[in-house]
């Protein structure tokens, strides 16, 4: 019996298709290997001296939490030609408060004023202390916890100075007082530098040992002094 060429092609295609589907079916029916078990569920052994490492890491986080919003605020003031809208000023004030909230605060006798410039801010000058800030030449009152540690006392003072300088800067920027904005921005930079220095010199961070660097000063009488 002879099979026509057309019939032969049809039979060949059918056979090939059956083999192909048969292979695919076998592949589908085969069990799927389970994914490798993640190591995230494995409880790691505690890191030696973890608590000793956590303290300086926290200080670095505090510094970053202040430096980032301060940098953003100052860049916005510079980009805006010394002017900020009320919405921008409020946004930066809230960001600064968020960054400062982890730092020690002044005692209830002299509470820190939230950084939220009023919509119609009164004219200000760099020499005008912010509401709630101590008058020039008069020391602020700190909490009992900081009074026993000179390093902590300096941190509290540095935070209060930074908060006051930012308050003056934002009010001046909202009013568009260019003559007051520049010195207020410089005061904010200095206050930020003082806060960083109070953290570094107050102890808690590893002592710098870069070749050629002068010895790091310490806060006299602090718990880390000596």
Short mmCIF file of C-alpha atoms in Angstrom, two decimals:
data_model
loop_
_atom_site.label_atom_id
_atom_site.label_comp_id
_atom_site.label_asym_id
_atom_site.label_seq_id
_atom_site.Cartn_x
_atom_site.Cartn_y
_atom_site.Cartn_z
CA UNK A 1 0.00 0.00 0.00
CA UNK A 2 1.39 3.32 -1.07
CA UNK A 3 0.85 6.51 0.93
CA UNK A 4 0.66 9.79 -0.86
CA UNK A 5 3.25 12.44 -0.20
CA UNK A 6 0.63 14.73 1.40
CA UNK A 7 -0.59 12.02 3.73
CA UNK A 8 3.00 11.25 4.70
CA UNK A 9 3.64 14.87 5.66
CA UNK A 10 0.49 14.98 7.78
CA UNK A 11 1.45 11.81 9.61
CA UNK A 12 4.98 13.08 10.24
CA UNK A 13 3.70 16.38 11.66
CA UNK A 14 1.24 14.56 13.89
CA UNK A 15 3.96 12.29 15.24
CA UNK A 16 6.32 15.20 15.91
CA UNK A 17 3.53 17.12 17.64
CA UNK A 18 2.67 14.18 19.83
CA UNK A 19 6.29 13.78 20.86
CA UNK A 20 6.61 17.49 21.59
CA UNK A 21 3.45 17.65 23.69
CA UNK A 22 4.42 14.46 25.40
CA UNK A 23 7.75 15.97 26.45
CA UNK A 24 6.08 19.18 27.61
CA UNK A 25 3.49 17.25 29.55
CA UNK A 26 6.16 15.24 31.27
CA UNK A 27 7.98 18.44 32.15
CA UNK A 28 4.83 19.97 33.61
CA UNK A 29 4.03 16.84 35.54
CA UNK A 30 7.53 16.64 37.00
CA UNK A 31 7.79 17.96 40.57
CA UNK A 32 9.07 21.55 40.88
CA UNK A 33 12.14 21.78 43.09
CA UNK A 34 11.57 23.83 46.22
CA UNK A 35 13.40 27.20 46.36
CA UNK A 36 16.43 27.34 48.63
CA UNK A 37 15.62 28.22 52.19
CA UNK A 38 16.36 31.84 53.03
CA UNK A 39 18.84 32.53 55.77
CA UNK A 40 16.74 35.46 57.03
CA UNK A 41 14.80 33.13 59.30
CA UNK A 42 17.98 31.88 60.92
CA UNK A 43 18.64 33.61 64.22
CA UNK A 44 22.17 34.99 64.13
CA UNK A 45 24.42 34.96 67.13
CA UNK A 46 24.59 38.31 68.91
CA UNK A 47 27.40 40.57 67.74
CA UNK A 48 30.13 40.92 70.37
CA UNK A 49 30.14 44.36 72.01
CA UNK A 50 26.96 45.30 70.13
CA UNK A 51 25.91 47.75 72.84
CA UNK A 52 29.30 49.45 72.70
CA UNK A 53 28.90 49.93 68.94
CA UNK A 54 25.28 51.07 69.15
CA UNK A 55 26.05 54.22 71.15
CA UNK A 56 28.38 55.91 68.61
CA UNK A 57 26.18 54.76 65.73
CA UNK A 58 23.25 56.53 67.40
CA UNK A 59 25.32 59.71 67.66
CA UNK A 60 26.15 59.53 63.96
CA UNK A 61 22.47 59.11 63.19
CA UNK A 62 21.64 62.16 65.28
CA UNK A 63 24.22 64.20 63.43
CA UNK A 64 22.90 63.08 60.06
CA UNK A 65 19.35 63.81 61.18
CA UNK A 66 20.33 67.45 61.72
CA UNK A 67 22.81 67.96 58.88
CA UNK A 68 20.45 66.77 56.14
CA UNK A 69 17.46 69.04 56.92
CA UNK A 70 19.79 71.96 57.66
CA UNK A 71 21.51 71.51 54.32
CA UNK A 72 18.17 71.26 52.49
CA UNK A 73 16.88 74.37 54.22
CA UNK A 74 19.96 76.46 53.49
CA UNK A 75 20.05 75.31 49.87
CA UNK A 76 16.39 76.29 49.48
CA UNK A 77 17.07 79.73 50.96
CA UNK A 78 20.04 80.26 48.65
CA UNK A 79 18.17 79.01 45.58
CA UNK A 80 15.23 81.26 46.42
CA UNK A 81 17.37 84.37 46.65
CA UNK A 82 16.79 84.58 50.39
CA UNK A 83 13.03 84.12 50.12
CA UNK A 84 10.78 81.22 51.10
CA UNK A 85 7.04 80.81 50.93
CA UNK A 86 5.14 80.11 54.12
CA UNK A 87 4.59 76.52 52.97
CA UNK A 88 8.30 76.00 52.30
CA UNK A 89 9.29 77.53 55.63
CA UNK A 90 6.83 75.34 57.51
CA UNK A 91 8.12 72.25 55.71
CA UNK A 92 11.72 73.03 56.63
CA UNK A 93 10.76 73.92 60.20
CA UNK A 94 9.07 70.55 60.67
CA UNK A 95 12.06 68.74 59.16
CA UNK A 96 14.40 70.54 61.56
CA UNK A 97 12.21 69.69 64.55
CA UNK A 98 12.18 66.06 63.45
CA UNK A 99 15.96 66.06 63.34
CA UNK A 100 16.31 67.74 66.74
CA UNK A 101 13.76 65.68 68.62
CA UNK A 102 16.28 63.01 69.64
CA UNK A 103 18.55 65.53 71.32
CA UNK A 104 18.28 66.55 74.99
CA UNK A 105 15.85 69.39 75.55
CA UNK A 106 15.80 72.39 77.82
CA UNK A 107 13.95 72.22 81.10
CA UNK A 108 10.22 73.07 81.27
CA UNK A 109 11.21 76.44 82.75
CA UNK A 110 12.53 77.46 79.33
CA UNK A 111 10.78 75.24 76.77
CA UNK A 112 11.96 75.16 73.20
CA UNK A 113 9.73 77.00 70.76
CA UNK A 114 8.52 74.86 67.84
CA UNK A 115 10.01 75.97 64.54
CA UNK A 116 6.83 77.05 62.79
CA UNK A 117 7.12 80.63 61.53
CA UNK A 118 3.83 82.56 61.63
CA UNK A 119 2.13 83.44 58.40
CA UNK A 120 2.67 87.15 59.02
CA UNK A 121 6.05 87.15 60.69
CA UNK A 122 7.18 90.37 62.28
CA UNK A 123 10.40 91.98 61.02
CA UNK A 124 13.42 90.33 62.55
CA UNK A 125 17.13 90.90 62.79
CA UNK A 126 20.03 88.52 63.48
CA UNK A 127 20.32 89.94 67.00
CA UNK A 128 16.67 89.23 67.83
CA UNK A 129 16.40 86.12 70.02
CA UNK A 130 13.70 83.65 69.06
CA UNK A 131 10.71 83.25 71.32
CA UNK A 132 11.62 81.00 74.21
CA UNK A 133 15.35 81.49 73.70
CA UNK A 134 17.47 83.04 76.45
CA UNK A 135 18.34 86.70 76.15
CA UNK A 136 21.92 87.44 75.02
CA UNK A 137 24.36 87.03 77.89
CA UNK A 138 21.93 85.04 80.03
CA UNK A 139 22.40 81.27 80.35
CA UNK A 140 19.43 79.05 79.61
CA UNK A 141 18.11 76.64 82.20
CA UNK A 142 18.80 73.02 81.41
CA UNK A 143 17.30 69.83 82.70
CA UNK A 144 18.64 68.13 85.84
CA UNK A 145 19.90 65.23 83.71
CA UNK A 146 22.21 67.48 81.71
CA UNK A 147 23.38 69.52 84.67
CA UNK A 148 25.40 66.57 85.98
CA UNK A 149 27.23 66.18 82.65
CA UNK A 150 28.98 69.23 81.11
CA UNK A 151 29.09 67.50 77.71
CA UNK A 152 25.32 67.00 77.77
CA UNK A 153 24.88 70.59 78.93
CA UNK A 154 26.78 71.81 75.87
CA UNK A 155 24.61 69.68 73.60
CA UNK A 156 21.47 71.18 75.10
CA UNK A 157 22.83 74.68 74.62
CA UNK A 158 23.92 73.92 71.05
CA UNK A 159 20.44 72.59 70.20
CA UNK A 160 18.81 75.68 71.68
CA UNK A 161 21.14 77.97 69.72
CA UNK A 162 20.47 76.10 66.49
CA UNK A 163 16.73 76.19 67.02
CA UNK A 164 16.87 79.94 67.69
CA UNK A 165 19.02 80.69 64.63
CA UNK A 166 16.77 78.60 62.37
CA UNK A 167 13.73 80.44 63.74
CA UNK A 168 15.31 83.80 62.88
CA UNK A 169 16.35 82.57 59.43
CA UNK A 170 12.93 81.22 58.47
CA UNK A 171 11.12 84.33 59.65
CA UNK A 172 13.49 86.53 57.69
CA UNK A 173 13.10 84.36 54.57
CA UNK A 174 9.30 84.46 54.78
CA UNK A 175 9.42 88.26 55.06
CA UNK A 176 11.96 88.42 52.24
CA UNK A 177 14.39 90.49 54.29
CA UNK A 178 17.62 89.83 52.41
CA UNK A 179 19.73 91.88 54.82
CA UNK A 180 18.66 89.64 57.70
CA UNK A 181 18.76 86.35 55.79
CA UNK A 182 22.50 86.25 55.12
CA UNK A 183 23.67 86.76 58.73
CA UNK A 184 20.91 84.42 59.94
CA UNK A 185 22.11 81.73 57.53
CA UNK A 186 25.69 82.23 58.75
CA UNK A 187 24.48 81.95 62.35
CA UNK A 188 22.67 78.73 61.45
CA UNK A 189 25.85 77.30 59.94
CA UNK A 190 27.82 78.21 63.05
CA UNK A 191 25.16 76.78 65.36
CA UNK A 192 25.16 73.55 63.37
CA UNK A 193 28.93 73.36 63.59
CA UNK A 194 28.74 73.95 67.34
CA UNK A 195 26.25 71.11 67.72
CA UNK A 196 28.47 68.71 65.78
CA UNK A 197 31.48 69.82 67.83
CA UNK A 198 29.60 69.28 71.09
CA UNK A 199 28.89 65.71 70.01
CA UNK A 200 32.43 64.98 68.88
CA UNK A 201 34.20 66.61 71.82
CA UNK A 202 31.66 65.32 74.32
CA UNK A 203 32.83 61.78 73.77
CA UNK A 204 30.98 58.70 72.58
CA UNK A 205 32.62 58.60 69.15
CA UNK A 206 35.93 56.87 68.41
CA UNK A 207 38.90 59.13 68.96
CA UNK A 208 40.24 60.38 65.60
CA UNK A 209 43.70 59.01 64.84
CA UNK A 210 44.37 60.39 61.36
CA UNK A 211 48.08 61.04 60.90
CA UNK A 212 48.87 64.74 61.22
CA UNK A 213 45.62 65.60 62.96
CA UNK A 214 46.02 67.53 66.24
CA UNK A 215 44.82 65.97 69.46
CA UNK A 216 41.04 66.06 69.87
CA UNK A 217 39.95 68.32 72.72
CA UNK A 218 37.48 67.11 75.34
CA UNK A 219 34.88 68.85 77.41
CA UNK A 220 36.46 69.53 80.86
CA UNK A 221 34.61 67.79 83.65
CA UNK A 222 32.55 65.57 81.35
CA UNK A 223 32.03 61.90 82.06
CA UNK A 224 34.42 61.05 79.22
CA UNK A 225 37.12 63.48 80.29
CA UNK A 226 40.39 62.17 81.62
#
